[in-house]
CSV table of C-alpha atoms in Angstrom, one decimal:
chain,number,residue,atom,x,y,z
A,1,MET,CA,-2.1,25.9,-7.7
A,2,SER,CA,-4.0,25.2,-5.0
A,3,VAL,CA,-6.4,22.2,-4.0
A,4,ASP,CA,-10.3,23.0,-3.5
A,5,HIS,CA,-11.8,23.1,-0.4
A,6,ALA,CA,-13.7,19.9,0.5
A,7,SER,CA,-15.2,17.8,3.8
A,8,TRP,CA,-16.5,14.8,4.0
A,9,SER,CA,-16.8,11.8,6.5
A,10,LEU,CA,-17.1,8.2,6.6
A,11,PRO,CA,-18.0,5.4,8.9
A,12,PHE,CA,-14.6,3.6,10.5
A,13,ASP,CA,-15.1,-0.3,10.0
A,14,LYS,CA,-13.1,-3.4,9.4
A,15,THR,CA,-13.8,-2.6,5.7
A,16,LEU,CA,-12.2,1.0,5.8
A,17,ALA,CA,-9.0,-0.6,8.2
A,18,THR,CA,-8.6,-2.8,5.9
A,19,ASN,CA,-8.6,-1.0,2.2
A,20,MET,CA,-6.4,1.5,4.4
A,21,PHE,CA,-3.4,-1.3,4.0
A,22,ARG,CA,-5.2,-2.0,1.0
A,23,ALA,CA,-4.7,1.3,-0.8
A,24,GLU,CA,-0.3,1.4,0.3
A,25,SER,CA,0.0,-2.7,-0.3
A,26,ASP,CA,-2.2,-4.1,-3.1
A,27,ARG,CA,0.2,-3.1,-5.8
A,28,TYR,CA,3.4,-4.2,-4.0
A,29,ASN,CA,1.6,-7.2,-3.3
A,30,ARG,CA,0.6,-8.1,-7.3
A,31,LYS,CA,3.8,-7.3,-8.6
A,32,VAL,CA,5.7,-10.2,-6.0
A,33,GLY,CA,2.7,-12.9,-7.0
A,34,ILE,CA,3.3,-12.1,-10.9
A,35,VAL,CA,7.3,-12.5,-10.1
A,36,SER,CA,7.1,-14.8,-8.3
A,37,THR,CA,4.7,-16.9,-10.6
A,38,ILE,CA,7.0,-16.3,-13.0
A,39,LEU,CA,10.3,-17.4,-11.3
A,40,LEU,CA,8.8,-20.4,-9.2
A,41,GLY,CA,6.3,-21.3,-12.1
A,42,GLY,CA,9.3,-21.5,-14.1
A,43,LEU,CA,11.3,-23.8,-11.6
A,44,ALA,CA,8.3,-26.0,-11.2
A,45,ILE,CA,8.6,-27.1,-14.7
A,46,ALA,CA,12.1,-27.2,-15.6
A,47,TYR,CA,12.0,-29.5,-12.0
A,48,ILE,CA,8.8,-31.7,-13.3
A,49,CYS,CA,10.6,-32.0,-17.1
A,50,ALA,CA,13.6,-33.1,-15.2
A,51,LEU,CA,11.3,-36.2,-13.4
A,52,VAL,CA,9.8,-37.0,-16.3
A,53,TRP,CA,13.3,-37.6,-17.9
A,54,SER,CA,14.9,-39.2,-15.0
A,55,ALA,CA,11.6,-41.0,-15.3
A,56,LYS,CA,12.4,-42.3,-19.1
A,57,THR,CA,16.0,-42.9,-18.9
A,58,GLY,CA,16.1,-45.0,-15.6
A,59,THR,CA,18.5,-41.9,-14.3
A,60,SER,CA,17.7,-40.5,-10.0
A,61,LEU,CA,17.7,-36.6,-9.6
A,62,ASP,CA,20.6,-36.6,-7.4
A,63,VAL,CA,18.0,-34.8,-4.3
A,64,SER,CA,17.7,-36.1,-0.8
A,65,GLY,CA,14.2,-37.3,0.2
A,66,ASN,CA,11.5,-37.6,-2.2
A,67,PRO,CA,11.4,-35.6,-5.8
A,68,TYR,CA,7.9,-36.1,-5.9
A,69,LEU,CA,6.8,-34.6,-2.9
A,70,TYR,CA,9.4,-31.7,-4.1
A,71,ALA,CA,7.4,-31.4,-7.6
A,72,VAL,CA,3.7,-30.8,-5.5
A,73,VAL,CA,5.4,-28.0,-3.2
A,74,LEU,CA,6.8,-26.6,-6.1
A,75,VAL,CA,3.9,-26.2,-7.7
A,76,GLY,CA,1.6,-25.7,-4.8
A,77,VAL,CA,4.3,-22.3,-3.8
A,78,ALA,CA,3.4,-21.5,-7.6
A,79,VAL,CA,-0.1,-21.6,-7.5
A,80,LEU,CA,-0.1,-19.7,-4.2
A,81,ALA,CA,2.2,-16.7,-6.0
A,82,VAL,CA,-0.8,-17.2,-9.0
A,83,PHE,CA,-3.3,-16.7,-6.2
A,84,VAL,CA,-1.6,-13.5,-4.7
A,85,ALA,CA,-1.1,-11.6,-8.5
A,86,VAL,CA,-4.8,-12.5,-8.8
A,87,ARG,CA,-6.3,-11.5,-5.8
A,88,PRO,CA,-3.5,-9.0,-4.3
A,89,GLY,CA,-6.3,-7.8,-1.5
A,90,SER,CA,-6.8,-10.9,-0.3
A,91,ALA,CA,-2.8,-11.3,0.6
A,92,THR,CA,-3.6,-8.0,2.2
A,93,GLU,CA,-5.8,-8.6,4.5
A,94,PHE,CA,-4.7,-11.7,5.4
A,95,ARG,CA,-0.6,-10.2,6.3
A,96,ASN,CA,-2.4,-7.4,8.0
A,97,ARG,CA,-4.8,-9.4,10.1
A,98,VAL,CA,-3.4,-8.8,13.6
A,99,ALA,CA,-3.3,-4.2,12.8
A,100,ILE,CA,-6.9,-4.3,10.9
A,101,ARG,CA,-8.3,-5.9,13.7
A,102,GLN,CA,-6.6,-3.3,16.3
A,103,LEU,CA,-7.8,-0.9,14.3
A,104,THR,CA,-11.2,-1.3,14.2
A,105,LYS,CA,-11.1,-2.1,18.2
A,106,GLN,CA,-9.9,0.8,18.6
A,107,TYR,CA,-11.5,3.2,15.6
A,108,GLY,CA,-15.1,1.0,14.8
A,109,GLY,CA,-17.9,3.2,15.0
A,110,ARG,CA,-16.5,6.7,14.8
A,111,GLY,CA,-16.2,8.9,11.9
A,112,PHE,CA,-13.3,9.4,9.6
A,113,VAL,CA,-13.4,13.0,9.1
A,114,VAL,CA,-11.2,14.6,6.2
A,115,GLU,CA,-10.9,18.1,5.3
A,116,THR,CA,-8.9,20.1,2.8
A,117,GLU,CA,-6.6,22.7,3.9
A,118,GLU,CA,-4.5,25.4,1.6
A,119,ALA,CA,-1.0,23.2,3.2
A,120,GLY,CA,-2.2,19.7,3.6
A,121,LEU,CA,-5.7,17.1,4.9
A,122,ARG,CA,-7.2,17.5,8.8
A,123,CYS,CA,-7.6,14.0,9.3
A,124,ARG,CA,-10.2,13.3,13.0
A,125,ILE,CA,-10.9,10.0,14.0
A,126,GLY,CA,-12.9,10.3,17.4
A,127,ASP,CA,-10.8,12.7,19.5
A,128,ASP,CA,-7.6,12.0,17.5
A,129,GLU,CA,-7.0,14.4,14.6
A,130,LEU,CA,-3.8,13.9,12.2
A,131,SER,CA,-2.7,16.7,9.9
A,132,VAL,CA,-0.9,15.6,7.0
A,133,PRO,CA,0.4,18.0,4.6
A,134,TYR,CA,0.6,17.0,0.7
A,135,ALA,CA,3.9,16.4,0.5
A,136,ALA,CA,3.4,13.9,2.6
A,137,ILE,CA,1.2,12.0,-0.3
A,138,THR,CA,2.9,10.8,-3.0
A,139,ARG,CA,0.5,9.4,-4.7
A,140,SER,CA,-3.1,7.2,-5.2
A,141,ALA,CA,-4.4,3.7,-5.8
A,142,ILE,CA,-8.0,2.5,-6.3
A,143,VAL,CA,-10.0,0.4,-3.9
A,144,ASP,CA,-12.6,-1.8,-5.0
A,145,GLY,CA,-14.1,1.6,-7.4
A,146,VAL,CA,-13.0,4.1,-4.1
A,147,THR,CA,-10.0,6.6,-5.0
A,148,TRP,CA,-7.2,6.3,-1.9
A,149,LEU,CA,-4.6,9.3,-1.4
A,150,THR,CA,-1.9,7.4,0.3
A,151,THR,CA,1.9,8.6,1.7
A,152,ALA,CA,3.0,4.7,0.6
A,153,ASP,CA,5.8,6.3,-2.1
A,154,ASP,CA,7.0,4.1,-4.9
A,155,ARG,CA,10.0,2.7,-3.7
A,156,ASP,CA,7.5,1.1,-1.3
A,157,SER,CA,6.0,-0.9,-3.7
A,158,SER,CA,9.0,-2.2,-5.7
A,159,VAL,CA,9.7,-5.7,-5.8
A,160,PHE,CA,13.5,-5.2,-6.9
A,161,TYR,CA,14.1,-2.3,-3.7
A,162,ASN,CA,12.5,-4.8,-1.3
A,163,PHE,CA,13.5,-7.8,-2.7
A,164,MET,CA,17.3,-6.6,-2.1
A,165,GLY,CA,16.5,-7.0,1.7
A,166,ILE,CA,14.9,-4.2,2.7
A,167,ASN,CA,11.5,-5.6,3.1
A,168,TRP,CA,8.6,-3.6,4.1
A,169,ALA,CA,8.2,-5.1,7.6
A,170,LEU,CA,11.1,-3.6,8.8
A,171,ARG,CA,10.3,-0.5,7.2
A,172,GLU,CA,11.1,2.4,10.0
A,173,THR,CA,8.1,4.7,9.0
A,174,GLY,CA,4.6,3.8,8.1
A,175,SER,CA,2.4,5.1,6.1
A,176,LEU,CA,-1.3,5.8,5.7
A,177,SER,CA,-3.8,6.5,3.7
A,178,ILE,CA,-6.8,8.2,3.2
A,179,PRO,CA,-10.0,7.5,1.4
A,180,VAL,CA,-11.8,10.5,-1.4
A,181,PRO,CA,-16.0,8.7,-2.0
A,182,ASN,CA,-16.8,9.2,-4.9
A,183,GLU,CA,-19.7,11.9,-4.3
A,184,VAL,CA,-16.7,14.2,-3.4
A,185,LEU,CA,-14.8,13.0,-7.1
A,186,ALA,CA,-17.8,14.1,-9.2
A,187,GLN,CA,-17.9,18.1,-7.3
A,188,HIS,CA,-14.5,18.2,-7.3
A,189,ARG,CA,-12.6,15.8,-10.7
A,190,SER,CA,-9.9,17.8,-10.3
A,191,LEU,CA,-9.7,17.0,-6.6
A,192,VAL,CA,-6.9,14.1,-6.8
A,193,ALA,CA,-4.8,15.3,-9.0
A,194,ASP,CA,-4.4,19.0,-7.5
A,195,VAL,CA,-3.6,17.0,-4.0
A,196,LEU,CA,-1.0,14.8,-5.7
A,197,ALA,CA,0.7,18.2,-7.9
A,198,VAL,CA,1.0,20.5,-4.8
A,199,GLY,CA,2.4,18.4,-3.0
A,200,LYS,CA,5.1,17.7,-5.5
A,201,ASP,CA,5.7,21.4,-5.1
A,202,GLN,CA,5.6,21.5,-1.8
A,203,ARG,CA,8.8,18.4,-1.6
A,204,ALA,CA,10.6,20.4,-4.4
A,205,GLY,CA,9.8,23.8,-2.3
A,206,LEU,CA,11.5,21.7,0.6
A,207,LYS,CA,13.9,20.2,-1.3
A,208,GLN,CA,15.0,23.2,-2.0
A,209,GLY,CA,14.7,24.9,1.2
A,210,SER,CA,12.2,27.5,0.5
A,211,ALA,CA,11.2,29.8,3.6
A,212,ALA,CA,7.6,30.0,2.3
A,213,THR,CA,6.6,26.4,1.9
A,214,MET,CA,9.0,25.7,5.2
A,215,LYS,CA,6.4,28.8,6.7
A,216,LEU,CA,3.3,27.5,5.7
A,217,LEU,CA,3.8,23.5,6.9
A,218,SER,CA,5.3,24.2,10.1
A,219,GLU,CA,2.0,26.5,10.8
A,220,PHE,CA,0.0,23.3,9.3
A,221,ILE,CA,1.5,20.5,11.3
A,222,GLY,CA,2.2,23.2,14.1
A,223,GLU,CA,5.7,21.9,14.4
A,224,GLU,CA,8.9,22.9,12.2
A,225,ALA,CA,8.6,21.5,9.2
A,226,GLU,CA,12.3,19.7,8.2
A,227,ALA,CA,13.1,19.1,4.8
Protein backbone atom coordinates (compact mmCIF):
# COMPACT_ATOMS: atom_id res chain seq x y z
CA MET A 1 0.00 0.00 0.00
CA SER A 2 1.17 3.53 -0.75
CA VAL A 3 0.01 7.13 -0.39
CA ASP A 4 -0.84 9.25 -3.43
CA HIS A 5 1.59 12.07 -4.08
CA ALA A 6 0.01 15.33 -3.02
CA SER A 7 1.15 18.72 -1.80
CA TRP A 8 -0.61 21.71 -0.32
CA SER A 9 0.08 25.01 1.38
CA LEU A 10 -1.86 26.96 3.99
CA PRO A 11 -1.15 30.36 5.56
CA PHE A 12 0.00 30.03 9.14
CA ASP A 13 -2.12 32.25 11.37
CA LYS A 14 -3.71 32.21 14.84
CA THR A 15 -6.65 30.09 13.65
CA LEU A 16 -4.36 27.41 12.24
CA ALA A 17 -2.21 27.45 15.38
CA THR A 18 -5.31 27.10 17.55
CA ASN A 19 -6.73 24.26 15.50
CA MET A 20 -3.43 22.38 15.67
CA PHE A 21 -4.00 22.03 19.40
CA ARG A 22 -7.71 21.41 18.98
CA ALA A 23 -7.03 18.47 16.66
CA GLU A 24 -4.99 16.88 19.44
CA SER A 25 -6.96 17.85 22.54
CA ASP A 26 -10.64 18.43 21.71
CA ARG A 27 -11.58 14.76 21.96
CA TYR A 28 -9.87 14.42 25.35
CA ASN A 29 -11.43 17.65 26.66
CA ARG A 30 -14.88 16.50 25.55
CA LYS A 31 -14.42 13.19 27.40
CA VAL A 32 -13.27 15.03 30.52
CA GLY A 33 -16.28 17.32 30.29
CA ILE A 34 -18.71 14.42 29.97
CA VAL A 35 -17.20 12.41 32.82
CA SER A 36 -16.96 15.50 35.04
CA THR A 37 -20.56 16.44 34.26
CA ILE A 38 -21.76 13.01 35.37
CA LEU A 39 -19.67 12.98 38.56
CA LEU A 40 -20.07 16.61 39.59
CA GLY A 41 -23.69 16.79 38.49
CA GLY A 42 -24.53 13.72 40.56
CA LEU A 43 -22.65 15.14 43.54
CA ALA A 44 -24.40 18.50 43.23
CA ILE A 45 -27.85 16.87 43.03
CA ALA A 46 -27.07 14.66 46.05
CA TYR A 47 -25.82 17.64 48.07
CA ILE A 48 -28.85 19.79 47.21
CA CYS A 49 -31.15 16.93 48.19
CA ALA A 50 -29.29 16.71 51.50
CA LEU A 51 -29.77 20.46 52.03
CA VAL A 52 -33.49 20.17 51.37
CA TRP A 53 -33.75 17.19 53.73
CA SER A 54 -31.88 19.04 56.48
CA ALA A 55 -34.13 22.10 56.09
CA LYS A 56 -37.30 19.98 56.34
CA THR A 57 -36.12 17.97 59.33
CA GLY A 58 -34.48 20.87 61.12
CA THR A 59 -31.11 19.10 61.22
CA SER A 60 -27.77 20.55 60.22
CA LEU A 61 -25.27 19.16 57.75
CA ASP A 62 -21.97 18.35 59.39
CA VAL A 63 -19.90 20.73 57.25
CA SER A 64 -17.74 23.71 58.12
CA GLY A 65 -18.64 27.05 56.59
CA ASN A 66 -21.75 27.97 54.64
CA PRO A 67 -23.42 24.81 53.23
CA TYR A 68 -25.37 26.88 50.69
CA LEU A 69 -22.15 28.34 49.32
CA TYR A 70 -20.89 24.80 48.76
CA ALA A 71 -24.03 24.06 46.76
CA VAL A 72 -23.47 27.12 44.58
CA VAL A 73 -19.85 26.14 43.98
CA LEU A 74 -20.79 22.55 43.08
CA VAL A 75 -23.45 23.69 40.63
CA GLY A 76 -21.04 26.23 39.12
CA VAL A 77 -18.33 23.62 38.56
CA ALA A 78 -20.87 21.19 37.10
CA VAL A 79 -22.03 23.90 34.66
CA LEU A 80 -18.38 24.48 33.70
CA ALA A 81 -18.03 20.75 33.01
CA VAL A 82 -21.08 20.90 30.74
CA PHE A 83 -19.51 23.81 28.88
CA VAL A 84 -16.28 21.86 28.35
CA ALA A 85 -18.24 18.86 27.07
CA VAL A 86 -20.24 21.00 24.64
CA ARG A 87 -17.47 23.41 23.64
CA PRO A 88 -14.19 21.50 23.98
CA GLY A 89 -12.53 23.85 21.47
CA SER A 90 -12.93 26.80 23.82
CA ALA A 91 -11.34 24.80 26.63
CA THR A 92 -8.44 23.82 24.36
CA GLU A 93 -7.90 27.41 23.25
CA PHE A 94 -7.86 28.60 26.86
CA ARG A 95 -5.51 25.88 28.11
CA ASN A 96 -3.04 26.34 25.23
CA ARG A 97 -3.32 30.11 24.82
CA VAL A 98 0.35 30.79 25.63
CA ALA A 99 1.64 28.20 23.15
CA ILE A 100 -0.82 29.42 20.51
CA ARG A 101 0.40 32.98 20.96
CA GLN A 102 4.03 31.89 20.70
CA LEU A 103 3.46 29.85 17.54
CA THR A 104 1.52 32.68 15.92
CA LYS A 105 4.28 35.14 16.75
CA GLN A 106 6.99 32.80 15.45
CA TYR A 107 5.34 31.56 12.25
CA GLY A 108 2.51 34.00 11.57
CA GLY A 109 2.39 35.14 7.95
CA ARG A 110 4.43 32.20 6.68
CA GLY A 111 3.22 29.32 4.58
CA PHE A 112 2.64 25.87 6.04
CA VAL A 113 3.67 23.56 3.18
CA VAL A 114 3.03 19.82 3.30
CA GLU A 115 4.06 17.16 0.79
CA THR A 116 3.44 13.42 0.86
CA GLU A 117 6.39 11.16 0.16
CA GLU A 118 6.89 7.41 0.19
CA ALA A 119 7.79 7.23 3.87
CA GLY A 120 5.95 10.18 5.35
CA LEU A 121 4.98 13.82 5.25
CA ARG A 122 7.50 16.58 4.62
CA CYS A 123 6.37 19.74 6.41
CA ARG A 124 7.85 23.20 5.95
CA ILE A 125 7.05 26.41 7.77
CA GLY A 126 9.25 29.19 6.50
CA ASP A 127 12.82 27.96 6.76
CA ASP A 128 11.97 25.18 9.22
CA GLU A 129 11.45 21.64 7.93
CA LEU A 130 10.09 18.61 9.72
CA SER A 131 9.92 15.04 8.44
CA VAL A 132 6.98 13.11 9.87
CA PRO A 133 6.99 9.36 9.12
CA TYR A 134 3.58 7.83 8.59
CA ALA A 135 4.35 5.61 11.57
CA ALA A 136 4.08 8.67 13.80
CA ILE A 137 0.55 9.52 12.60
CA THR A 138 -1.89 7.52 14.69
CA ARG A 139 -5.30 9.06 14.06
CA SER A 140 -7.27 11.79 12.31
CA ALA A 141 -9.52 14.52 13.69
CA ILE A 142 -11.97 17.01 12.24
CA VAL A 143 -11.90 20.61 13.46
CA ASP A 144 -14.36 23.13 12.02
CA GLY A 145 -14.92 20.92 9.00
CA VAL A 146 -11.21 20.45 8.23
CA THR A 147 -9.46 17.09 8.55
CA TRP A 148 -6.23 16.89 10.54
CA LEU A 149 -3.64 14.12 10.81
CA THR A 150 -2.22 13.94 14.31
CA THR A 151 0.50 12.09 16.16
CA ALA A 152 -1.58 12.08 19.38
CA ASP A 153 -2.34 8.42 20.08
CA ASP A 154 -5.41 6.96 21.75
CA ARG A 155 -3.68 6.79 25.11
CA ASP A 156 -3.16 10.57 25.02
CA SER A 157 -6.91 11.11 24.77
CA SER A 158 -7.85 8.41 27.27
CA VAL A 159 -9.64 9.88 30.28
CA PHE A 160 -8.97 6.72 32.30
CA TYR A 161 -5.24 6.85 31.53
CA ASN A 162 -4.99 10.53 32.43
CA PHE A 163 -7.15 10.22 35.54
CA MET A 164 -4.64 7.64 36.77
CA GLY A 165 -2.27 10.55 37.27
CA ILE A 166 -0.40 10.84 33.98
CA ASN A 167 -1.66 14.28 32.99
CA TRP A 168 -1.29 15.57 29.43
CA ALA A 169 0.69 18.60 30.62
CA LEU A 170 3.40 16.34 32.09
CA ARG A 171 3.99 14.22 29.00
CA GLU A 172 7.61 14.03 27.92
CA THR A 173 6.71 13.83 24.25
CA GLY A 174 4.65 16.38 22.37
CA SER A 175 2.26 15.91 19.48
CA LEU A 176 1.98 17.40 16.03
CA SER A 177 -1.16 17.89 13.97
CA ILE A 178 -1.18 18.52 10.22
CA PRO A 179 -4.17 19.97 8.33
CA VAL A 180 -5.42 18.41 5.09
CA PRO A 181 -7.56 20.91 3.13
CA ASN A 182 -10.90 19.71 1.76
CA GLU A 183 -9.83 20.50 -1.81
CA VAL A 184 -6.90 18.07 -1.42
CA LEU A 185 -9.24 15.36 -0.12
CA ALA A 186 -11.55 15.98 -3.07
CA GLN A 187 -8.68 15.02 -5.40
CA HIS A 188 -7.29 12.24 -3.20
CA ARG A 189 -10.31 10.72 -1.46
CA SER A 190 -8.42 7.88 0.23
CA LEU A 191 -5.49 10.02 1.38
CA VAL A 192 -6.30 9.96 5.10
CA ALA A 193 -7.16 6.25 5.13
CA ASP A 194 -3.98 5.44 3.20
CA VAL A 195 -1.79 7.51 5.53
CA LEU A 196 -3.21 5.72 8.59
CA ALA A 197 -2.91 2.30 6.94
CA VAL A 198 0.70 2.86 5.83
CA GLY A 199 1.50 4.21 9.29
CA LYS A 200 0.11 1.06 10.86
CA ASP A 201 2.23 -1.08 8.52
CA GLN A 202 5.34 0.94 9.35
CA ARG A 203 4.77 0.56 13.10
CA ALA A 204 4.32 -3.17 12.63
CA GLY A 205 7.55 -3.29 10.61
CA LEU A 206 9.44 -1.41 13.32
CA LYS A 207 8.06 -3.71 15.99
CA GLN A 208 9.15 -6.74 14.02
CA GLY A 209 12.57 -5.24 13.31
CA SER A 210 12.03 -5.12 9.55
CA ALA A 211 15.28 -4.07 7.85
CA ALA A 212 13.36 -2.60 4.90
CA THR A 213 11.21 -0.43 7.16
CA MET A 214 14.19 0.70 9.21
CA LYS A 215 16.11 1.64 6.06
CA LEU A 216 13.15 3.51 4.56
CA LEU A 217 12.52 5.58 7.67
CA SER A 218 16.21 6.18 8.32
CA GLU A 219 16.66 7.62 4.86
CA PHE A 220 13.49 9.69 5.23
CA ILE A 221 14.28 11.32 8.55
CA GLY A 222 18.03 11.39 7.99
CA GLU A 223 18.98 9.44 11.11
CA GLU A 224 18.79 5.95 12.55
CA ALA A 225 15.19 4.85 13.02
CA GLU A 226 14.51 3.04 16.26
CA ALA A 227 11.80 0.52 17.03
